[in-house]
Coordinates of C-alpha atoms and ligand atoms in Angstrom, one line a residue:
M1 CA 0.0 0.0 0.0
S2 CA 1.4 3.4 -1.0
F3 CA 1.3 6.2 1.6
E4 CA 2.0 8.8 -1.0
L5 CA -0.9 10.9 -2.0
S6 CA -1.7 11.6 -5.6
S7 CA -1.8 15.3 -6.6
E8 CA -5.6 15.2 -6.7
Q9 CA -5.8 13.7 -3.1
E10 CA -3.4 16.3 -1.8
M11 CA -5.4 19.1 -3.5
I12 CA -8.6 17.8 -1.9
R13 CA -6.9 17.6 1.5
L14 CA -5.7 21.2 1.1
M15 CA -9.1 22.4 0.0
A16 CA -10.7 20.8 3.1
H17 CA -7.9 22.1 5.3
D18 CA -8.3 25.7 4.1
F19 CA -12.0 25.6 4.4
A20 CA -11.9 24.1 7.9
R21 CA -9.3 26.5 9.3
N22 CA -10.9 29.6 7.7
E23 CA -14.6 28.8 8.0
L24 CA -15.1 26.4 10.8
E25 CA -12.5 26.6 13.5
T26 CA -13.2 30.1 14.9
Y27 CA -16.9 29.3 15.1
A28 CA -16.9 25.8 16.5
H29 CA -17.2 27.0 20.1
K30 CA -20.1 29.4 19.3
W31 CA -21.9 26.7 17.3
E32 CA -21.6 24.3 20.2
Q33 CA -23.3 26.9 22.4
D34 CA -26.0 27.7 19.8
E35 CA -26.4 23.9 19.2
N36 CA -26.5 24.6 15.6
I37 CA -24.4 24.8 12.4
P38 CA -25.6 27.6 10.1
R39 CA -27.2 26.4 7.0
E40 CA -25.0 28.6 4.8
V41 CA -22.0 26.7 6.1
I42 CA -23.6 23.4 5.3
K43 CA -24.6 24.7 1.9
K44 CA -21.0 25.8 1.2
M45 CA -19.7 22.3 2.1
G46 CA -22.2 20.9 -0.4
E47 CA -20.9 23.3 -3.1
L48 CA -17.4 22.2 -2.4
G49 CA -18.3 18.6 -3.1
L50 CA -17.9 17.4 0.4
F51 CA -21.2 15.6 0.6
G52 CA -20.9 13.1 -2.3
M53 CA -17.2 12.5 -2.2
M54 CA -17.4 8.8 -3.1
I55 CA -20.2 9.2 -5.6
P56 CA -19.3 9.2 -9.3
P57 CA -19.5 12.5 -11.2
E58 CA -22.3 11.0 -13.4
Y59 CA -24.5 11.4 -10.4
D60 CA -23.1 14.8 -9.5
G61 CA -20.7 13.5 -6.9
A62 CA -17.1 14.5 -6.6
G63 CA -15.9 11.0 -7.6
A64 CA -12.9 11.7 -5.3
G65 CA -12.9 8.2 -3.7
A66 CA -12.6 7.0 -0.1
V67 CA -9.0 8.0 0.5
S68 CA -9.8 11.6 -0.4
Y69 CA -12.9 11.4 1.7
S70 CA -10.9 10.3 4.7
L71 CA -8.3 13.0 4.2
A72 CA -11.0 15.7 3.9
L73 CA -13.0 14.5 6.9
Q74 CA -9.9 14.4 9.0
E75 CA -9.3 18.1 8.2
I76 CA -13.0 19.0 8.9
A77 CA -13.0 17.1 12.2
Y78 CA -9.8 18.8 13.3
S79 CA -11.6 22.2 13.2
C80 CA -15.1 21.2 14.1
A81 CA -16.1 17.6 15.1
S82 CA -19.8 18.4 14.9
T83 CA -19.5 19.6 11.3
A84 CA -17.5 16.4 10.6
V85 CA -20.4 14.1 11.7
T86 CA -22.9 16.1 9.7
M87 CA -20.6 15.6 6.6
S88 CA -20.0 11.9 7.3
V89 CA -23.7 11.1 7.7
T90 CA -24.6 12.8 4.5
N91 CA -21.9 10.8 2.6
L92 CA -23.2 7.7 4.4
S93 CA -26.8 8.4 3.2
C94 CA -25.6 8.6 -0.5
E95 CA -24.2 5.1 -0.4
P96 CA -27.5 3.0 -0.2
V97 CA -29.0 5.0 -3.1
L98 CA -25.9 4.4 -5.2
K99 CA -25.7 0.7 -4.5
F100 CA -29.4 -0.3 -4.2
G101 CA -31.4 2.5 -5.8
D102 CA -33.0 2.3 -9.3
D103 CA -32.4 4.9 -12.0
E104 CA -35.4 7.1 -11.0
Q105 CA -34.2 7.1 -7.3
K106 CA -30.7 8.0 -8.3
E107 CA -31.9 10.8 -10.5
K108 CA -34.3 12.2 -7.9
Y109 CA -32.3 11.7 -4.7
L110 CA -28.7 10.7 -5.3
R111 CA -27.9 13.6 -7.7
P112 CA -29.0 16.4 -5.3
L113 CA -27.6 14.6 -2.2
A114 CA -24.2 14.0 -3.9
G115 CA -24.2 17.5 -5.4
G116 CA -24.8 19.1 -2.1
G117 CA -28.3 20.5 -2.8
L118 CA -29.9 18.1 -0.2
L119 CA -28.8 17.0 3.2
G120 CA -29.1 13.3 4.2
A121 CA -29.6 11.2 7.3
F122 CA -29.6 7.5 8.0
A123 CA -32.1 6.0 10.4
I124 CA -31.7 2.5 11.7
T125 CA -31.3 2.8 15.5
E126 CA -34.3 2.5 17.8
A127 CA -34.7 2.9 21.6
D128 CA -34.4 -0.9 22.0
A129 CA -32.4 -1.7 18.9
G130 CA -28.9 -0.2 18.9
S131 CA -26.1 -2.7 18.5
D132 CA -28.7 -5.3 17.4
P133 CA -30.6 -3.6 14.6
G134 CA -32.3 -6.9 13.9
G135 CA -34.4 -6.3 17.0
M136 CA -36.1 -3.2 15.6
T137 CA -39.9 -3.0 15.8
S138 CA -40.8 -0.1 13.6
R139 CA -42.8 -1.5 10.7
A140 CA -43.9 -0.7 7.2
E141 CA -47.1 -2.4 5.9
E142 CA -48.0 -2.5 2.2
A143 CA -51.2 -0.5 1.4
G144 CA -51.9 0.1 -2.3
D145 CA -49.2 2.2 -3.8
C146 CA -47.7 3.0 -0.4
Y147 CA -46.0 1.5 2.6
V148 CA -47.5 2.7 5.9
V149 CA -44.9 3.2 8.5
N150 CA -45.4 3.2 12.3
G151 CA -42.8 3.4 15.0
S152 CA -39.8 5.6 15.9
K153 CA -36.1 6.0 15.4
S154 CA -33.6 7.3 18.0
F155 CA -30.4 9.3 18.0
I156 CA -30.6 10.3 14.4
T157 CA -27.8 12.6 13.3
N158 CA -29.0 15.3 10.9
G159 CA -32.6 14.1 11.6
D160 CA -34.2 17.5 11.8
W161 CA -32.1 19.1 9.1
A162 CA -32.1 16.3 6.5
D163 CA -34.1 16.6 3.3
V164 CA -33.8 12.9 2.6
I165 CA -33.5 10.1 5.1
I166 CA -32.5 6.5 4.5
L167 CA -35.0 4.6 6.7
I168 CA -34.6 0.9 7.7
V169 CA -37.8 -0.7 9.1
R170 CA -39.4 -4.1 9.4
T171 CA -41.6 -5.4 6.6
G172 CA -43.4 -8.8 6.2
Q173 CA -43.5 -11.6 8.8
D174 CA -39.9 -12.5 9.1
K175 CA -38.7 -11.6 12.6
T176 CA -35.0 -11.9 11.8
N177 CA -32.5 -9.6 10.1
R178 CA -34.0 -10.8 6.8
G179 CA -37.3 -9.0 7.6
L180 CA -35.9 -5.5 7.3
S181 CA -36.3 -3.2 4.3
G182 CA -34.8 0.2 3.2
F183 CA -36.8 3.2 2.1
I184 CA -36.0 6.7 1.0
L185 CA -38.0 9.1 3.1
E186 CA -38.6 12.7 2.2
K187 CA -38.8 15.5 4.7
G188 CA -42.4 16.6 5.1
T189 CA -44.0 13.3 4.3
P190 CA -47.3 13.3 6.2
G191 CA -47.2 11.1 9.4
F192 CA -43.5 11.8 9.9
T193 CA -42.6 14.2 12.7
I194 CA -39.5 15.1 14.7
G195 CA -39.6 14.0 18.3
R196 CA -37.2 14.8 21.1
K197 CA -34.0 16.7 20.4
E198 CA -31.2 15.0 22.4
D199 CA -29.2 16.9 25.0
K200 CA -25.8 15.5 24.3
M201 CA -22.5 15.4 26.1
G202 CA -20.5 16.4 23.0
L203 CA -20.9 17.2 19.3
R204 CA -23.5 19.6 20.6
A205 CA -23.6 21.6 17.3
S206 CA -24.7 18.6 15.4
N207 CA -28.4 17.7 15.2
T208 CA -29.5 14.5 17.0
V209 CA -33.2 13.8 17.2
E210 CA -35.9 11.2 17.5
L211 CA -38.0 10.5 14.4
L212 CA -41.7 9.6 14.9
F213 CA -43.9 7.7 12.4
E214 CA -47.7 7.6 12.7
D215 CA -49.3 6.1 9.7
C216 CA -46.6 7.7 7.5
R217 CA -47.2 6.8 3.9
I218 CA -44.1 6.3 1.9
P219 CA -44.6 5.7 -1.9
K220 CA -43.8 2.1 -2.9
K221 CA -41.4 3.6 -5.5
N222 CA -39.2 4.7 -2.6
L223 CA -38.4 1.2 -1.5
L224 CA -34.7 0.5 -2.0
G225 CA -34.1 -2.6 -4.0
K226 CA -36.6 -5.1 -2.7
E227 CA -38.1 -6.2 0.6
G228 CA -35.9 -8.1 3.0
I229 CA -32.5 -6.5 2.1
G230 CA -32.7 -3.7 4.7
F231 CA -30.1 -5.2 7.0
K232 CA -27.7 -5.7 4.1
I233 CA -28.2 -2.1 3.0
A234 CA -27.4 -0.9 6.5
M235 CA -24.3 -3.0 6.8
V236 CA -23.0 -2.0 3.4
A237 CA -23.5 1.7 4.3
L238 CA -22.0 1.3 7.7
D239 CA -18.8 -0.3 6.2
S240 CA -18.1 3.0 4.5
G241 CA -19.5 5.0 7.5
R242 CA -16.9 3.4 9.7
I243 CA -14.1 4.7 7.5
G244 CA -15.7 8.1 8.1
I245 CA -15.8 7.8 11.9
A246 CA -12.2 6.5 11.9
S247 CA -11.2 9.6 10.0
Q248 CA -13.2 11.9 12.2
S249 CA -11.4 10.3 15.2
V250 CA -8.0 11.0 13.6
G251 CA -8.9 14.6 13.0
I252 CA -10.1 15.2 16.6
A253 CA -7.0 13.4 17.9
R254 CA -4.7 15.7 15.9
A255 CA -6.5 18.7 17.3
C256 CA -6.0 17.4 20.8
L257 CA -2.3 16.8 20.3
D258 CA -1.8 20.3 18.9
E259 CA -3.6 21.8 21.8
A260 CA -1.5 19.8 24.2
I261 CA 1.8 20.8 22.5
Q262 CA 0.9 24.4 22.4
Y263 CA -0.2 24.4 26.1
A264 CA 2.9 22.5 27.2
K265 CA 5.2 25.0 25.4
N266 CA 3.7 27.9 27.2
R267 CA 2.9 26.5 30.6
R268 CA 5.8 27.0 33.1
Q269 CA 6.2 25.1 36.3
F270 CA 9.2 24.4 38.5
G271 CA 11.0 27.3 36.7
R272 CA 10.7 25.8 33.1
S273 CA 8.1 25.1 30.4
I274 CA 6.5 21.8 31.0
D275 CA 7.3 20.5 27.5
S276 CA 10.8 20.0 28.8
F277 CA 9.6 17.3 31.2
Q278 CA 10.0 13.7 30.0
A279 CA 6.5 12.8 31.4
I280 CA 5.0 15.3 29.0
Q281 CA 7.2 14.3 26.1
W282 CA 6.2 10.6 26.4
M283 CA 2.5 11.5 26.3
I284 CA 3.2 13.6 23.2
A285 CA 5.3 10.8 21.6
D286 CA 2.7 8.1 22.3
S287 CA -0.1 10.3 21.0
A288 CA 1.7 11.2 17.8
T289 CA 2.6 7.6 17.1
E290 CA -0.9 6.3 17.7
I291 CA -2.4 9.0 15.5
E292 CA -0.1 7.9 12.6
A293 CA -1.1 4.2 13.2
A294 CA -4.8 5.1 13.1
H295 CA -4.3 7.2 10.0
G296 CA -2.7 4.3 8.3
L297 CA -5.6 2.0 9.2
A298 CA -8.1 4.4 7.9
I299 CA -6.2 5.0 4.6
K300 CA -5.8 1.2 4.2
A301 CA -9.5 0.6 4.5
A302 CA -10.2 3.5 2.2
S303 CA -7.7 2.3 -0.4
L304 CA -9.3 -1.2 -0.5
K305 CA -12.7 0.5 -1.0
D306 CA -11.3 2.6 -3.8
K307 CA -9.9 -0.6 -5.5
G308 CA -13.3 -2.3 -5.2
L309 CA -11.9 -4.9 -2.8
P310 CA -13.6 -6.1 0.4
F311 CA -12.9 -3.8 3.3
T312 CA -15.4 -4.7 6.0
K313 CA -12.8 -6.0 8.4
E314 CA -10.3 -3.1 7.7
A315 CA -13.0 -0.5 8.2
S316 CA -13.9 -2.0 11.6
M317 CA -10.3 -2.2 12.6
A318 CA -9.8 1.4 11.6
K319 CA -12.9 2.5 13.5
L320 CA -12.1 0.5 16.6
F321 CA -8.4 1.6 16.8
A322 CA -8.9 5.2 15.8
S323 CA -11.8 5.9 18.1
E324 CA -10.2 4.4 21.1
M325 CA -6.9 6.0 20.2
A326 CA -8.6 9.4 19.9
N327 CA -10.1 9.0 23.4
R328 CA -6.7 8.2 24.8
V329 CA -5.1 11.1 23.1
A330 CA -7.8 13.5 24.4
Y331 CA -7.3 12.1 27.9
R332 CA -3.6 12.8 27.8
A333 CA -4.1 16.2 26.2
L334 CA -6.5 17.2 29.0
Q335 CA -4.1 15.8 31.6
I336 CA -1.3 18.0 30.2
H337 CA -3.5 21.0 30.6
G338 CA -4.0 20.1 34.3
G339 CA -6.8 22.1 36.0
Y340 CA -7.2 24.5 33.0
G341 CA -8.2 21.6 30.8
Y342 CA -11.2 21.0 33.0
M343 CA -12.4 24.6 32.3
K344 CA -14.7 25.4 29.5
E345 CA -12.5 28.3 28.3
Y346 CA -10.0 25.8 27.0
K347 CA -10.7 24.1 23.7
I348 CA -9.5 20.7 25.0
E349 CA -12.6 20.6 27.3
R350 CA -14.9 20.5 24.2
L351 CA -12.7 18.1 22.3
Y352 CA -12.6 15.7 25.3
R353 CA -16.4 15.6 25.2
D354 CA -16.7 15.5 21.4
V355 CA -14.5 12.5 21.0
R356 CA -16.2 10.2 23.4
V357 CA -19.0 9.1 21.0
T358 CA -16.6 8.0 18.3
A359 CA -16.2 4.7 20.2
I360 CA -20.0 4.3 20.3
Y361 CA -21.8 5.4 17.2
E362 CA -21.8 3.6 13.9
G363 CA -21.1 0.5 15.9
T364 CA -19.6 0.4 19.4
S365 CA -16.0 -0.8 19.9
E366 CA -17.6 -4.1 21.1
V367 CA -19.5 -4.5 17.8
Q368 CA -16.3 -3.7 15.8
R369 CA -14.6 -6.5 17.7
I370 CA -17.4 -8.9 16.8
V371 CA -17.0 -7.9 13.1
I372 CA -13.2 -8.2 13.2
A373 CA -13.2 -11.5 15.1
R374 CA -15.8 -13.1 12.7
Q375 CA -13.8 -11.9 9.6
T376 CA -10.5 -13.1 11.1
M377 CA -11.7 -16.4 12.3
Ligands
CAA1 N1 -21.9 -6.3 4.1 C1 -22.8 -7.1 3.5 N2 -23.6 -8.0 4.2 C2 -23.4 -8.1 5.5 C3 -22.4 -7.4 6.2 C4 -21.6 -6.5 5.5 N3 -20.7 -5.7 6.1 N4 -22.4 -7.7 7.5 C5 -23.4 -8.7 7.6 N5 -23.9 -8.9 6.4 C6 -25.0 -9.9 6.1 C7 -24.5 -11.3 6.5 O1 -23.8 -11.9 5.4 C8 -25.8 -12.0 6.8 O2 -26.4 -12.3 5.5 P1 -27.4 -13.7 5.4 O3 -28.5 -13.4 6.3 O4 -27.7 -13.7 3.9 O5 -26.5 -14.8 5.8 C9 -26.7 -10.9 7.4 O6 -26.1 -9.7 7.0 C10 -26.7 -11.0 8.9 O7 -25.3 -10.9 9.4 P2 -24.9 -11.3 10.8 O8 -25.4 -12.7 11.1 O9 -23.4 -11.0 11.0 O10 -25.8 -10.3 11.7 P3 -25.8 -10.1 13.3 O11 -27.2 -9.9 13.7 O12 -25.0 -11.1 14.0 O13 -25.2 -8.6 13.5 C11 -23.4 -7.0 13.8 C12 -23.8 -8.3 13.3 C13 -22.0 -6.7 13.3 C14 -23.4 -7.0 15.3 C15 -24.4 -5.9 13.3 O14 -25.7 -6.0 13.8 C16 -23.9 -4.5 13.6 O15 -23.1 -3.9 12.8 N6 -24.5 -3.8 14.6 C17 -24.2 -2.4 14.9 C18 -25.1 -1.5 14.3 C19 -24.6 -0.1 14.1 O16 -23.5 0.1 13.7 N7 -25.4 0.9 14.5 C20 -25.1 2.3 14.3 C21 -26.2 3.1 13.9 S1 -26.0 4.3 12.7 C22 -25.2 5.6 13.4 O17 -24.7 5.5 14.5 C23 -25.1 6.7 12.4 C24 -25.0 8.1 13.1 O18 -26.0 8.7 13.3 C25 -23.7 8.7 13.3

């Protein structure tokens, strides 16, 4: 595997770097307080091609591939982790339409999603079905030219902002994973409302809500593929999604490390700056090394995807290692800040909260270990 970036990949990384440092970083703290990312910012990201990065140009995507996607997401996450999850979930929601959608669905939904005109979300999780989506109870019943959906979805990123939601619910009588189906749900569909907005520990600028369905009529033509493949649709989308969360983790970890270094250089104790102490240097060295290892895993999974090779195991490895690594790096960075790190005026306090969920969403660390063990054994 080559670690050298092509000129196109480097150009995309630089574009995301400049956008993130100029248009996200200064505002990330305010957006966390506002619990909102301005729509103009999201629109601009769409115009820059950041929402359909792995979608071919024939469907208005950037066609940049998974490696470029990982690099761009790392840069966005460095400056604003909330914006990074908004971006990763929109990219995630393109994938099922590309892989399982028909021509009409691609024309109507994929093109504007990938082109940045629409924002996407992905709804699988329920109150009692998190790690085990096969246990979901929300149902769609066939009725004429529609499916009628009843139930609810929990913790849905972009849920209240999205124009289009990939919705996985139960159909038919099969009570196993094979009884799930995927639908494309449009915002404003009668019977679909937004429920509780979650009061989260971190990523507070990103939108996380409950979705409620009461006799919600989704046209039959919005079924993705055929009935019974909803679980597969979710797993295929999550394979790519996990490269995204690994990349987000690397970006947040880099921000933590830079904060720690800057603080250590300026903070003086015992008559010298604390970066001269070996205890601090070892924390910096371990963090820098682990970040590079996680970056390598993310790029390896992304390269396999770009080559059209299987990457389920590698995406889970990258997600597992990068998210746990980023939590360790954030812990050390806050430790280096001492008491100041515990105060809200220091950026590390937000990063420490933002990073926690990377080891939980899009499959907990425990779920990643199941995937890796099954694939390895
Ligand atoms: N690609 C294609 N097919 C796959 C697949 C993959 N990666 N993984 C599994 N499948 C197929 C299997 O081949 C199997 O097919 P058959 O029925 O034809 O044999 C079927 O799916 C069932 O597979 P398993 O037996 O492995 O399923 P399981 O019930 O044991 O579950 C699991 C496995 C890995 C634990 C899975 O349930 C899982 O990933 N859980 C976590 C869910 C998750 O990540 N949720 C996150 C929510 S989204 C989110 O967080 C987004 C956000 O807002 C940020």
